[in-house]
XYZ file of C-alpha atoms in Angstrom:
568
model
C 0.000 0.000 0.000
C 1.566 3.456 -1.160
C 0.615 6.045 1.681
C -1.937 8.031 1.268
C -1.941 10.879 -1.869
C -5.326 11.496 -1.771
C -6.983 12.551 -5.507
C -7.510 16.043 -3.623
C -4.018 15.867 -1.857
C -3.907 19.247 -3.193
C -7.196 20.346 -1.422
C -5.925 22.951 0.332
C -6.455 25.105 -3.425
C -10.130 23.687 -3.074
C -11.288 24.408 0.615
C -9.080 26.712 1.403
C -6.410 28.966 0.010
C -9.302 29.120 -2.629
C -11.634 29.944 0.287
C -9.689 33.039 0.807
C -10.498 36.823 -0.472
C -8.063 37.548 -3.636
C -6.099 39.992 -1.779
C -5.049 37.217 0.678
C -3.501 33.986 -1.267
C -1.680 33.921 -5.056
C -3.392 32.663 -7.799
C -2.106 30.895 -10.484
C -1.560 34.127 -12.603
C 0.566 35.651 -9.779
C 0.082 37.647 -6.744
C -2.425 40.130 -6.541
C -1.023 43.192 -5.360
C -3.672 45.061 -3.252
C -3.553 46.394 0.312
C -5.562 44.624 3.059
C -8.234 46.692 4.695
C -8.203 47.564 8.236
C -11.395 46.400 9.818
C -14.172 48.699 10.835
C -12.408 51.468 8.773
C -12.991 52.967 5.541
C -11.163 52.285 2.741
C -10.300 52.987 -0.510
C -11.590 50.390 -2.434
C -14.530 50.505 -0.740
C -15.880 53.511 -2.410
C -13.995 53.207 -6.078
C -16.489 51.488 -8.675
C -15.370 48.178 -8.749
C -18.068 45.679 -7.842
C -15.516 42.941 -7.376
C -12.902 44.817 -5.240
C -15.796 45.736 -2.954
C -17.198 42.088 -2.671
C -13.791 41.192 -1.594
C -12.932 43.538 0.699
C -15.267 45.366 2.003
C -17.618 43.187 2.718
C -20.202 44.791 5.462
C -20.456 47.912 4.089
C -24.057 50.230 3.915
C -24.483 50.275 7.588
C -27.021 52.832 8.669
C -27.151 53.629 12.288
C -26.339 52.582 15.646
C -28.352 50.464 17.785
C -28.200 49.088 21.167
C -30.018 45.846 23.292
C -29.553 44.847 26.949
C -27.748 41.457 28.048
C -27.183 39.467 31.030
C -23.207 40.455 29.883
C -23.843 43.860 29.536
C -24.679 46.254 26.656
C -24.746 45.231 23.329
C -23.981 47.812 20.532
C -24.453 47.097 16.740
C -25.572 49.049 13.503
C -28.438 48.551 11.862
C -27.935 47.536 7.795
C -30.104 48.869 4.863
C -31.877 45.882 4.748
C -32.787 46.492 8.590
C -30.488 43.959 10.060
C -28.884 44.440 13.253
C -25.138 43.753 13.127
C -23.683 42.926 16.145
C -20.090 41.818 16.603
C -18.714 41.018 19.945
C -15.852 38.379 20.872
C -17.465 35.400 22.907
C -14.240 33.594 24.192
C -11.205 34.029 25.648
C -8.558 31.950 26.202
C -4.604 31.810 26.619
C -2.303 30.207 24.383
C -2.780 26.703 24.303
C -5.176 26.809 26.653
C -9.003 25.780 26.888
C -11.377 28.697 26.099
C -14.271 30.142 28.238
C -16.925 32.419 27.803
C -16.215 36.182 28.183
C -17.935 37.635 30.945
C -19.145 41.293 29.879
C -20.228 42.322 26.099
C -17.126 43.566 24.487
C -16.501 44.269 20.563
C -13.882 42.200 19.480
C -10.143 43.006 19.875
C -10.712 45.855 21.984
C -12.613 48.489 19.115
C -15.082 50.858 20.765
C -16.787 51.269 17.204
C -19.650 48.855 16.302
C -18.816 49.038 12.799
C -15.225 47.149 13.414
C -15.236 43.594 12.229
C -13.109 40.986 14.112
C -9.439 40.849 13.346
C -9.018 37.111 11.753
C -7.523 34.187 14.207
C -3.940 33.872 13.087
C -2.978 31.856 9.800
C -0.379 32.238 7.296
C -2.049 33.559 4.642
C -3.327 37.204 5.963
C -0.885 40.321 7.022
C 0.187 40.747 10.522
C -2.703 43.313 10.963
C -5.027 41.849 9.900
C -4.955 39.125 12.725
C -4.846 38.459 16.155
C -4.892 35.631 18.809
C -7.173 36.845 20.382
C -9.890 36.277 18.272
C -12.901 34.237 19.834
C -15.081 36.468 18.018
C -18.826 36.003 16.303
C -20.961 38.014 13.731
C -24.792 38.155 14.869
C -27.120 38.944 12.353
C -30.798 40.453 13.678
C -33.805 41.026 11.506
C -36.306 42.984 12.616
C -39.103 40.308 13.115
C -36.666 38.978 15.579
C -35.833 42.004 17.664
C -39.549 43.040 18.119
C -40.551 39.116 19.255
C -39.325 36.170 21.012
C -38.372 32.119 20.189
C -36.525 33.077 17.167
C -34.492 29.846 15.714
C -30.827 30.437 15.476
C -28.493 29.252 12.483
C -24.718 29.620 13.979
C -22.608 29.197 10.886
C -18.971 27.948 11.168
C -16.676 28.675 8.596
C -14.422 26.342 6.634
C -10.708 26.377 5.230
C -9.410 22.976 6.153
C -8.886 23.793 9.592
C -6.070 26.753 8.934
C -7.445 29.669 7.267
C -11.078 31.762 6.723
C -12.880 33.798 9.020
C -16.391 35.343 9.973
C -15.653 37.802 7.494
C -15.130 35.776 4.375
C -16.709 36.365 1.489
C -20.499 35.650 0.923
C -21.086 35.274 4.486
C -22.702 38.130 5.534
C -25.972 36.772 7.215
C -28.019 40.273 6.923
C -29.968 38.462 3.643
C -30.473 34.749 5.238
C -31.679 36.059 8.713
C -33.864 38.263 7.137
C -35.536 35.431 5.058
C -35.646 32.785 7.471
C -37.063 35.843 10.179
C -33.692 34.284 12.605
C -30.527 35.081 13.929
C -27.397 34.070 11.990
C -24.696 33.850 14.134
C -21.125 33.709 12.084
C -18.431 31.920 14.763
C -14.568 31.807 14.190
C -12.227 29.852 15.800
C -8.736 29.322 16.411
C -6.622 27.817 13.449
C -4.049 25.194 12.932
C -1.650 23.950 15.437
C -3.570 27.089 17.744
C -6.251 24.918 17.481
C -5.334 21.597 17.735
C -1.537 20.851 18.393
C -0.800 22.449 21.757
C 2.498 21.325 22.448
C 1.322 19.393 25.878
C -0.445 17.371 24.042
C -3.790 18.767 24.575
C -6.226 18.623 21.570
C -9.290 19.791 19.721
C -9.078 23.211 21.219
C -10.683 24.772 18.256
C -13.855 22.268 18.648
C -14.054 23.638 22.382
C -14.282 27.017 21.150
C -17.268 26.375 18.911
C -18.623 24.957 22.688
C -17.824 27.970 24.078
C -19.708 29.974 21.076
C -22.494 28.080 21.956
C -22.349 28.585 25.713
C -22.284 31.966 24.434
C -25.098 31.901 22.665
C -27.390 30.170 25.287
C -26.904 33.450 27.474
C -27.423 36.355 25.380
C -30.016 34.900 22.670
C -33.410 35.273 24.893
C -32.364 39.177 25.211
C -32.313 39.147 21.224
C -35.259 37.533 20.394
C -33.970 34.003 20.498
C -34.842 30.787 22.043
C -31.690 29.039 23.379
C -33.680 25.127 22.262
C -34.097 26.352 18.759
C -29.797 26.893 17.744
C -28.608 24.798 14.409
C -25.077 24.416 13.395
C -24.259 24.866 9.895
C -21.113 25.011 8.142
C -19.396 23.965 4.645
C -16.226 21.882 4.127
C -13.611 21.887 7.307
C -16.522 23.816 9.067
C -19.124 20.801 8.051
C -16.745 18.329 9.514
C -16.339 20.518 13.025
C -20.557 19.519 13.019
C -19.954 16.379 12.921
C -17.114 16.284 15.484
C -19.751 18.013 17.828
C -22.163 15.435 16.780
C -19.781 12.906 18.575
C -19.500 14.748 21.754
C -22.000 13.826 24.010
C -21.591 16.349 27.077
C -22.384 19.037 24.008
C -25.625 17.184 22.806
C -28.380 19.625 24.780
C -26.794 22.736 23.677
C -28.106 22.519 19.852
C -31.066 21.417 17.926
C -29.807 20.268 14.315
C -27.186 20.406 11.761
C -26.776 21.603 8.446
C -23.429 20.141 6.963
C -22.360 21.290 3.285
C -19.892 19.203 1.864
C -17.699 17.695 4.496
C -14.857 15.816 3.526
C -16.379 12.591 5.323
C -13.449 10.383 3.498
C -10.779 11.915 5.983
C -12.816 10.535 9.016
C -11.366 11.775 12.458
C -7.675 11.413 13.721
C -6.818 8.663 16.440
C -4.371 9.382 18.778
C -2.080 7.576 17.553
C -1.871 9.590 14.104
C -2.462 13.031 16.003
C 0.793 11.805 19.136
C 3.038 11.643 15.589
C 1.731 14.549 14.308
C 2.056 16.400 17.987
C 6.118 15.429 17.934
C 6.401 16.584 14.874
C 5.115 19.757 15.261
C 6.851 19.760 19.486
C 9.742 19.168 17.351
C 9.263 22.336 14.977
C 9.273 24.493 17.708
C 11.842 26.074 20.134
C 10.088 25.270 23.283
C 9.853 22.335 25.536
C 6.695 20.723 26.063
C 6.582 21.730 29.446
C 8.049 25.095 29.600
C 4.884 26.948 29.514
C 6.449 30.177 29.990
C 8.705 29.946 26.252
C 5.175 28.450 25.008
C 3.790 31.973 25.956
C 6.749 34.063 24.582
C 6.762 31.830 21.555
C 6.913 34.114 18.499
C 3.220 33.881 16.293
C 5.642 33.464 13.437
C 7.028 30.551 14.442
C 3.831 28.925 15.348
C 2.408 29.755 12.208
C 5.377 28.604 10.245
C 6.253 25.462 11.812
C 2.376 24.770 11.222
C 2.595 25.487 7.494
C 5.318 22.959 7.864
C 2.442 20.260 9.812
C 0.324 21.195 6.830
C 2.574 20.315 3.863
C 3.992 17.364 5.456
C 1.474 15.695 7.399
C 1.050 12.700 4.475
C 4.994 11.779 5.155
C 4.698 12.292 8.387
C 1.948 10.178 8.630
C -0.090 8.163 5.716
C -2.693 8.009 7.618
C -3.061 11.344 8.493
C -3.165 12.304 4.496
C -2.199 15.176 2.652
C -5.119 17.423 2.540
C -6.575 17.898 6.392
C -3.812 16.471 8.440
C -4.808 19.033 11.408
C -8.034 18.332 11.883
C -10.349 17.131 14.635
C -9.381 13.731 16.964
C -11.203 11.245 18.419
C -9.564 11.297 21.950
C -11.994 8.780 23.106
C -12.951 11.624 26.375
C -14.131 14.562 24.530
C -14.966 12.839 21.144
C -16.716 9.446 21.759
C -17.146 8.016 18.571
C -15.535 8.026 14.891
C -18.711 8.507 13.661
C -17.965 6.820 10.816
C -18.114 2.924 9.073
C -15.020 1.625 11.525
C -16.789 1.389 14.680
C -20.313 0.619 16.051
C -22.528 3.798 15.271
C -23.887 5.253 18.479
C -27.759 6.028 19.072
C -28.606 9.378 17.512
C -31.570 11.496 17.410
C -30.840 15.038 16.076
C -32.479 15.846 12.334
C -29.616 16.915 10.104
C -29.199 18.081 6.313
C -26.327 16.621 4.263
C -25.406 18.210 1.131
C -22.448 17.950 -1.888
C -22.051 19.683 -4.837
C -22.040 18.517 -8.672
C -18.142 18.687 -8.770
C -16.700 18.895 -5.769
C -12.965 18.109 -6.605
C -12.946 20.423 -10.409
C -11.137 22.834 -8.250
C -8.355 20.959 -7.097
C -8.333 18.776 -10.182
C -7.588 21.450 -12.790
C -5.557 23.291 -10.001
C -3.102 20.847 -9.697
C -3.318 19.203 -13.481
C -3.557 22.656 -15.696
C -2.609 20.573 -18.924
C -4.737 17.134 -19.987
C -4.156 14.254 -18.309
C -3.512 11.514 -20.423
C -4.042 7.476 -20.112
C -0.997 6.662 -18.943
C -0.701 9.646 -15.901
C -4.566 8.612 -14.928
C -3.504 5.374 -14.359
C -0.424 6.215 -12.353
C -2.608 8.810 -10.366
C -4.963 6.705 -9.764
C -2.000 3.816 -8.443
C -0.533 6.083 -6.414
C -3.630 7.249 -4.922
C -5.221 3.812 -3.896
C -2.610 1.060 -4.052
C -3.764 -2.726 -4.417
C -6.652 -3.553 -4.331
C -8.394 -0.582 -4.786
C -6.737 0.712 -8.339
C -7.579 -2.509 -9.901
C -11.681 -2.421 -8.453
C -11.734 1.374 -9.587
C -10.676 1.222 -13.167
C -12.242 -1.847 -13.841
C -15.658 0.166 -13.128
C -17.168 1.998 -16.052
C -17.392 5.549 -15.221
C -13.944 5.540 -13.474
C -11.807 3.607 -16.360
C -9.056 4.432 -18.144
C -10.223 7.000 -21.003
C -9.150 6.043 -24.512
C -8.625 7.735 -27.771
C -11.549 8.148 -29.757
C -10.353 9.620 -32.732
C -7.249 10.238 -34.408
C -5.594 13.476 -33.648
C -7.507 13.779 -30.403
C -6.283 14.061 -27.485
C -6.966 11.974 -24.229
C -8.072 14.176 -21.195
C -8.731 12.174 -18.494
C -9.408 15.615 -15.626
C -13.240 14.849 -15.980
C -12.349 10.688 -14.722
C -10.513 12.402 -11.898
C -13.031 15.415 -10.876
C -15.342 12.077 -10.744
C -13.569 10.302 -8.677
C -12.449 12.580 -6.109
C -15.894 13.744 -5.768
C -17.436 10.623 -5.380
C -14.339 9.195 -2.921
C -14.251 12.308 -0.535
C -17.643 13.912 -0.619
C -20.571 12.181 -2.202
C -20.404 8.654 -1.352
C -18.950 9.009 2.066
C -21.814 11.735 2.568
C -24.289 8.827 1.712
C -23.024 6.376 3.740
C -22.840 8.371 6.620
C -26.736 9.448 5.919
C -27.623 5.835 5.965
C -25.308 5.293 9.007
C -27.385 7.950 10.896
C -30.814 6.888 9.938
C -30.117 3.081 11.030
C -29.255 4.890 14.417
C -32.366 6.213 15.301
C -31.651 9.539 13.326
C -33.446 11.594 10.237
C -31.625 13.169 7.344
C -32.149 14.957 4.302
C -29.478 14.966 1.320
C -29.257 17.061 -1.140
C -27.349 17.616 -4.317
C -26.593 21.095 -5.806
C -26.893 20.912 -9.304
C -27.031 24.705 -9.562
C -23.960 26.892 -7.855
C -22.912 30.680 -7.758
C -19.300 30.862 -8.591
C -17.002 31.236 -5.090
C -14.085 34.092 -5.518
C -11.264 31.747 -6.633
C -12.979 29.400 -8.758
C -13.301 31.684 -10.906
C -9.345 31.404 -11.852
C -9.945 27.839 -12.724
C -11.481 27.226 -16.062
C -13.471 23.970 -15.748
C -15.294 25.862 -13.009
C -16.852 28.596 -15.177
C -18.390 25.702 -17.555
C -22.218 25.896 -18.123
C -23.198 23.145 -15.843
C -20.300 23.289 -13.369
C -20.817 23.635 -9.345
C -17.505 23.715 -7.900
C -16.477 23.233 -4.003
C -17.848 25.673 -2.252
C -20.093 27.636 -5.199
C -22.838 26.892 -2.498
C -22.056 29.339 0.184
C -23.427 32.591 -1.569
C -26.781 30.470 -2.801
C -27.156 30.158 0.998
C -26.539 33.284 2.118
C -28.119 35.187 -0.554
C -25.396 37.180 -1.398
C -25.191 36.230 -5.065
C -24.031 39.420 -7.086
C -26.270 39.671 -9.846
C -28.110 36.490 -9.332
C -29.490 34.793 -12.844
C -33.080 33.685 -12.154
C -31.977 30.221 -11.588
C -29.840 31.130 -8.860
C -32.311 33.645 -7.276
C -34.970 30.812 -7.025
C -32.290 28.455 -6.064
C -31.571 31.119 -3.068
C -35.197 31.579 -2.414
C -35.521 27.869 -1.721
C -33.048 27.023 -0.074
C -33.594 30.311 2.148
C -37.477 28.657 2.883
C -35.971 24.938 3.576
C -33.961 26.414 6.097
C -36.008 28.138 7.613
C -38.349 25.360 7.844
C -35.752 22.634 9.206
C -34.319 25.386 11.644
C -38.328 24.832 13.415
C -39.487 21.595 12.632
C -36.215 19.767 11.572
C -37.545 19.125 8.203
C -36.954 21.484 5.418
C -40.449 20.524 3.351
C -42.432 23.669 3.423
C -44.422 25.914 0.832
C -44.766 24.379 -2.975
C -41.432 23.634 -3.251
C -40.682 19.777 -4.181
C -41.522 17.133 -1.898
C -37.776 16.286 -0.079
C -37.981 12.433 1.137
C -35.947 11.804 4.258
C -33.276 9.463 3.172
C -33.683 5.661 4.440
C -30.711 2.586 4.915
C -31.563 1.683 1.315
C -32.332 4.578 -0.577
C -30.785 8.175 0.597
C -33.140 10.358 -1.881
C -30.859 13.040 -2.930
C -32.589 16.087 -4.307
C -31.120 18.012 -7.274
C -31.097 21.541 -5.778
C -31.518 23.224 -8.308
C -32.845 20.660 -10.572
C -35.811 18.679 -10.770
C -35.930 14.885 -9.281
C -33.649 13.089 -7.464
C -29.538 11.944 -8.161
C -28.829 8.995 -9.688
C -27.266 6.815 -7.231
C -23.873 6.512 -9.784
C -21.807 4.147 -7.641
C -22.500 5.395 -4.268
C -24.289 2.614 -3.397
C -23.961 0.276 -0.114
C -21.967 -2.550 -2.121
C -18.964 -0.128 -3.903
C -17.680 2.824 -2.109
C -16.956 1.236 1.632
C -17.165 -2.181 0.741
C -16.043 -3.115 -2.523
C -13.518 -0.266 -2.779
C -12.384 1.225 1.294
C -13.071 4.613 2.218
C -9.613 6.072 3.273
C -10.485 5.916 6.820
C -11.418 2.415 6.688
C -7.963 1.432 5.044
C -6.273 3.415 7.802
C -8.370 2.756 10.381
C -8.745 5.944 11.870
């Protein structure tokens, strides 16, 4: 067996660097060479006409006037949007270095601004300037629409962020929740939490501190949303990608359980399953070993310079696959099942515990197009396919995959045409990390005691950074993470099959944040999926998926998920 190269090894592109606002990675093209704005000031781009530098970077702009409510935690101030939101943002955690967080214990604006229009600095990660971050950065967005303020018992949707685990924030693009709370009349809370070995590699061996934040958001939550309008039993998580897959770790933890409703995941990278601690204690000495500190000298852990942490994470990042096969190449920091905190794998490796909570799976048409024609820019002929594919899956699993139809080796057609085999791939990697692991899980949970609704988007609103590749700007396409502004309604210029596509999926939610089912008006009749049959509605289609080979007798039986093979 070769270690694990994963088809999206390169997934960081996909879920995260590609996550990013323009001004904060380099795409293919080169860097692009634009200041960073300074939070909760103006700046210049934000008033030149340039509809795309504004989406970018200056996200939350149009606010209004000032408003203010009462808490248990003190006074909260916010503005009030043209769209007659309430904006509040106000850090919810604190916590040392390395150290478990807690809930603050007054309202304060984040990072120490006395102006309600500042956004959050972003938790530290390598790809934003100095500035621009902070550790300190247990922060939230909420979002308030008037039918909430004036009422009570008001659902709440707290949205986490993804970015494999080391980048994004609360203010990345498309997720301003003004539009969603307004249509779904709740409050859309936007979380961050800390990043990368911050979050899950303190040196003494302590892990999943960035899960425990999202507890402490909660915690949060469950004091100041009665004084908003909320009801503290009505709060469910959703999140895409890295911030799907933090659901589903909190879906393990028990002692968590009463403190949410529901869950909304958007495509989480089930194929990865959790870390043991066996992978994560080899990742942890790698990392101990990066650094200039001993393990117990908690006093260099505290003078440790950011930089370092953040570079000898970058290192964790790039390497974790040698490090550790098992640990792969795309999400090697990610969350652990420590057996205390985290109960369960959740996954096809271990007995599936009772569950109860309704949750909503969705994927998208092609999830791994980004990271395909990322990494492979030129057409990928016969003879690489088949070596990617080797490399990929070892024995047996090459030989089951390309002996299957819609995965085989591609052949010439024609003479003088030339073999692409990036649409194989984008298959593939779709169906290995995302679709059919999504499925299998949604069975998983129903046979538990659980209902769940999956979806397919079949129609997608193109994510800054997809737009560099290509293959993502096809009629047809719906790359990773071309959901996120369908959700939050912050399409620019919408086409009419997006807006409806928004307006739906607006209602659903708004429905399954109440009632835990997201049937409601005259929209299409969505079946809760069963052990045999998953019903996967085309969002943004008409019908149901074609079950393709994600079926209970190929992926996870006759060809191994990746955490099956690895046992983690």
């Amino acid at each position: 067996m070769v270690g694990l190269v994963s088809l999206v090894s390169v997934a960081l592109f996909a879920s995260s660097i590609w996550a990013l606002p323009a001004a904060r990675h380099s795409p293919p093209e080169g860097p692009l060479k634009l200041p960073l704005p300074d939070p909760g000031k103006n700046n210049l781009f934000c008033v030149v006409p340039f509809p795309v530098i504004q989406k970018l970077l200056c996200p939350r702009q149009g606010t209004s006037s000032q408003t203010t409510v009462t808490t248990p935690l003190g006074t909260a101030h916010g503005v009030s949007d043209t769209d007659g939101a309430a904006r509040f943002a106000v850090k919810y955690g604190s916590a040392s270095r390395w150290q478990e967080s807690s809930v603050v214990s007054s309202w304060e604006l984040p990072n120490g601004a006395t102006d309600p229009t500042a956004l959050p600095l972003t938790c530290p990660q390598n790809t934003t300037a100095d500035s621009t971050m902070s550790e300190d950065c247990l922060s939230m967005i909420l979002y308030v629409p008037p039918s909430v303020q004036s009422g009570s018992g008001a659902p709440t949707l707290m949205w986490i962020h993804g970015g494999s685990f080391i980048v994004g924030s609360a203010t990345d693009p498309g997720l301003d929740g003004s539009a969603l709370a307004a249509a779904t009349e709740s409050i859309v809370a936007v979380v961050q939490y800390r990043l990368g070995a911050l979050g899950f590699m303190d040196p003494s061996g302590n892990t999943n501190l960035a899960v425990k934040d999202i507890v402490t958001a909660l915690q949060f939550l469950q004091k100041v949303l009665p004084s908003f309008g909320g009801d503290t039993s009505k709060i469910t998580l959703a999140g895409q990608s890295s911030g799907a897959n933090m659901i589903r770790a909190l879906l393990a933890v028990p002692s968590v359980s009463s403190l949410f409703q529901s869950g909304i995941l958007q495509s989480d990278t089930m194929d990865y399953g959790f870390l043991n601690m066996d992978i994560q204690q080899t990742l942890q000495d790698f990392f101990n070993s990066q650094i200039s500190c001993d393990p117990s000298d908690s006093e260099c852990l505290s003078n440790l310079p950011l930089d370092d942490i953040l570079n000898a994470s970058q290192t964790l990042s790039d390497d974790g696959g040698d490090i550790s096969a098992a640990a792969g190449l795309a999400e090697p920091i990610r969350p652990v099942n420590d057996g205390s905190f985290i109960t369960s794998p959740l996954d096809s490796t271990a007995p599936f515990p009772q569950v109860s909570k309704p949750i909503l799976l969705s994927t998208v048409l092609n999830e791994a197009m980004p990271t395909i024609y990322s990494e492979f820019t030129d057409p990928v002929d016969s003879s690489l396919y088949t070596t990617v594919v080797n490399v990929t899956f070892g024995t047996p699993r090459t030989e089951r995959i390309l002996t299957t139809a819609v995965y085989e080796v591609p052949q010439q057609t024609a003479a003088g045409t030339t073999v692409d085999a990036r649409p194989q791939l984008s298959n593939l990697g779709t169906d290995q990390v995302w679709r059919c692991p999504t499925w299998t899980f949604a069975r998983n949970w129903v046979q538990n005691g659980g209902q769940v609704f999956v979806g397919l988007y079949v129609v997608g609103a193109t994510y800054p950074g997809n737009d560099q590749i290509p293959a993502c700007l096809e009629n047809g396409a719906v790359c990773h993470e071309d959901d996120i502004e369908i959700v939050f309604g912050t399409v620019p210029s919408p086409t009419s099959a997006q807006a409806a596509l928004t307006q739906e999926m607006q209602a659903r939610y708004s429905a399954f944040l109440r009632t835990g089912d997201p049937n409601t008006g005259s929209f299409a009749k969505w079946t809760p999926a069963t052990t045999d049959d998953v019903h996967p509605l085309l969002l943004g289609g008409s019908g149901e998926a074609s079950v393709g080979q994600c079926t209970t007798s190929y992926w996870g039986d006759f060809v191994q998920y990746d955490y099956q093979v690895f046992d983690i």
